[in-house]
Tab-separated table of C-alpha atoms in Angstrom:
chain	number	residue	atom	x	y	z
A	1	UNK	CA	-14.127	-2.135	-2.228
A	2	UNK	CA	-13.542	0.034	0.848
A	3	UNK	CA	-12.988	3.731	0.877
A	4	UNK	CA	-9.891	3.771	2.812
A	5	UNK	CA	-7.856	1.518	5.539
A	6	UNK	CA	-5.599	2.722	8.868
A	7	UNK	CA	-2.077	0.816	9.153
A	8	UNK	CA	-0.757	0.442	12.488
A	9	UNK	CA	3.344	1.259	11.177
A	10	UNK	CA	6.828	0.970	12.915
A	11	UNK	CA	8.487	3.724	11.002
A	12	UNK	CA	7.013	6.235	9.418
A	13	UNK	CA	10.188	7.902	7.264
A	14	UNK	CA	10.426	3.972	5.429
A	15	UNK	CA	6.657	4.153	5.570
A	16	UNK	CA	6.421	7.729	3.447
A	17	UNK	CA	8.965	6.580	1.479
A	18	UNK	CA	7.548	3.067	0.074
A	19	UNK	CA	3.766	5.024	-0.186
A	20	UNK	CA	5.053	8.077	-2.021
A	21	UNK	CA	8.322	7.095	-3.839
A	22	UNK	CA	7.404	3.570	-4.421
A	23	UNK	CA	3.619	2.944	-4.821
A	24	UNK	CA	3.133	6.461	-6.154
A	25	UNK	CA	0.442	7.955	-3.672
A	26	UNK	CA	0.804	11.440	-2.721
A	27	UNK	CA	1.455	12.643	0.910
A	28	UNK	CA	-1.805	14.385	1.528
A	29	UNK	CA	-0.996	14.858	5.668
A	30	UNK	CA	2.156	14.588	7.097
A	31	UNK	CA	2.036	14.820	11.567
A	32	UNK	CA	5.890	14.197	12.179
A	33	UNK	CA	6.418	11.111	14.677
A	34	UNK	CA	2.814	10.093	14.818
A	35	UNK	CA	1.123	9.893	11.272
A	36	UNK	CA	1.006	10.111	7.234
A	37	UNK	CA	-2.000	10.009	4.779
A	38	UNK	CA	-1.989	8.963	1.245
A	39	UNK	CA	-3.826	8.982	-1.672
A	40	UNK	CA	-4.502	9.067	-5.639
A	41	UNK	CA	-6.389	11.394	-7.392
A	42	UNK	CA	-7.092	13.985	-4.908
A	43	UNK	CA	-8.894	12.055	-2.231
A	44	UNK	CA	-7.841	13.347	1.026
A	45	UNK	CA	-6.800	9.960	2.175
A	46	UNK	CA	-7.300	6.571	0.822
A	47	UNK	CA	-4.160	4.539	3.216
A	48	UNK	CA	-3.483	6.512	6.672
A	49	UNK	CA	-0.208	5.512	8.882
A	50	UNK	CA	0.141	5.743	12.096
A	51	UNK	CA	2.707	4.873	14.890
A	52	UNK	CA	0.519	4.824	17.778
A	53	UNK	CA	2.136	1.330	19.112
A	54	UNK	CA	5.093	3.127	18.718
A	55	UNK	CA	8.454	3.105	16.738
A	56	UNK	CA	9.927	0.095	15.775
A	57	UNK	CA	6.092	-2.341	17.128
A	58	UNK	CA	6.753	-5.641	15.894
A	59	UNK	CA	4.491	-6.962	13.073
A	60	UNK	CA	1.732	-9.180	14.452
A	61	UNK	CA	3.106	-13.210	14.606
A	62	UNK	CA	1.261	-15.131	11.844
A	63	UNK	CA	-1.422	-16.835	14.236
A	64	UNK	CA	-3.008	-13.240	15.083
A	65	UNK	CA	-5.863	-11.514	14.447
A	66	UNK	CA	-5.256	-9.491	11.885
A	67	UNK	CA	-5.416	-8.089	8.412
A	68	UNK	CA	-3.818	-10.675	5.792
A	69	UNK	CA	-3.472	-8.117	2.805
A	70	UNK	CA	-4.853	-5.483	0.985
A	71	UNK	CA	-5.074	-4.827	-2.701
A	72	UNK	CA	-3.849	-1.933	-4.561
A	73	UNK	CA	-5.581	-1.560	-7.869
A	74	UNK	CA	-2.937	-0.145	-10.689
A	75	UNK	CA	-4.350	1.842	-13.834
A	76	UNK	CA	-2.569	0.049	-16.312
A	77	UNK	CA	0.061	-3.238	-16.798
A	78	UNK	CA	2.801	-0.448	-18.085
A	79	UNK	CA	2.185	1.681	-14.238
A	80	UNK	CA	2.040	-1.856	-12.938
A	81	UNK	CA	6.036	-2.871	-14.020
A	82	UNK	CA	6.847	0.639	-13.455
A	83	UNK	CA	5.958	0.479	-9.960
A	84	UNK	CA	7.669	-2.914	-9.349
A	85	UNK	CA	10.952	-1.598	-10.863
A	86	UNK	CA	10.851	1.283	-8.482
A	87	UNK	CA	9.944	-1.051	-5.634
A	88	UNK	CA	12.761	-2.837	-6.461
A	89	UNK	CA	15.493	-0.679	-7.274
A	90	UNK	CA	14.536	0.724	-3.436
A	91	UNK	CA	15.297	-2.861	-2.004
A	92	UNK	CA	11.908	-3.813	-1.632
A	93	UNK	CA	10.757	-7.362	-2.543
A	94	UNK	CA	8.143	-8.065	-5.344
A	95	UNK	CA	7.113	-12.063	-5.838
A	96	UNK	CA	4.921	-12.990	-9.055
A	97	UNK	CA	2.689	-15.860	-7.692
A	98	UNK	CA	0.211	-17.298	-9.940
A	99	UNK	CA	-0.284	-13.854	-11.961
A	100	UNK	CA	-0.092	-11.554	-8.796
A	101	UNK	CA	2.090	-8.868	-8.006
A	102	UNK	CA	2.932	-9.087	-4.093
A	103	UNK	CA	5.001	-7.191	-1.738
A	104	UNK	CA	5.029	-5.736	1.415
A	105	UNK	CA	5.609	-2.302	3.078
A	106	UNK	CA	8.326	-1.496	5.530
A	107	UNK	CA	5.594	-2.965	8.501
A	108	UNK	CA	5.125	-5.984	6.841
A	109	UNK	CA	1.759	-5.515	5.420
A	110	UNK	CA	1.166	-7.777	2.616
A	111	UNK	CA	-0.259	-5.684	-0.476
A	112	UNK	CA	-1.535	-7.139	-3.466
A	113	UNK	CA	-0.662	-4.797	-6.773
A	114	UNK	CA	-3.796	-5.611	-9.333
A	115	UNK	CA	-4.084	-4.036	-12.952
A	116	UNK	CA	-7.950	-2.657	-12.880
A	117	UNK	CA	-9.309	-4.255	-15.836
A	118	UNK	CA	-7.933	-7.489	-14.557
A	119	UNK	CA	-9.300	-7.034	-11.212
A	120	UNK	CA	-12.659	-5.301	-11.776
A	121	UNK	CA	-13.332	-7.216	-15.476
A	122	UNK	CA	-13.129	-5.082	-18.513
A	123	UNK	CA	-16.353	-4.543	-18.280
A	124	UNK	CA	-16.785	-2.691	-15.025
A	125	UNK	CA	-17.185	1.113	-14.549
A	126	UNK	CA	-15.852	1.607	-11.325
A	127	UNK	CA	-12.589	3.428	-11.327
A	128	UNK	CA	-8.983	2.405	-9.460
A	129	UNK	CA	-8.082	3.854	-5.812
């Protein structure tokens, strides 16, 4: 697990929108034009936005270098379907694939939605993002 991760973005309204109304996180810093922070909990940031390539940058082609997806690690199955419902009912596409949740923000970053005792074992202590 990683404390928090920067996403290079091409629009930051669609951005704040699928973070906040979508996934749930709340809009801890908000720099009109350039950059967003979210986050659960409190944290100051755990996903920061930016547009630094500027509005509308392309999504890297598939043969990049880049970052494949990241996973977001949901509470409970219940906040799990109630986040894909939202996601949906905003146009956003969710695909089941072998027991995972997958979708992708405005960008085109590929997220990963995990229940936490699925993904850190029933067993573990360490709490969601």
């Amino acid at each position: 697990m990683i404390g928090h991760i920067h996403l290079h973005v091409s629009d930051l309204e669609k951005t704040k929108d699928f973070y906040h109304k979508g996934l749930g996180f709340d809009i801890t810093m908000d720099i009109p034009n350039q950059m967003a922070f979210f986050s659960s909990g409190g944290y100051h940031h755990h996903i920061g936005t930016n547009m630094w390539f500027g509005k509308n940058a392309p999504k890297p082609v598939s043969n990049s270098v880049r970052m494949l997806f990241y996973t977001v690690v949901i509470p409970s199955e219940e906040k799990r379907k109630s986040i894909v419902a939202k996601l949906e009912a905003m146009g956003y596409r969710v695909i089941e694939e072998n027991g995972e949740f997958i979708t992708e923000d405005p960008s085109g970053n590929q997220i990963h939605l995990h229940v936490e005792s699925l993904f850190l074992g029933n067993n573990n202590k360490n709490k969601s993002v």
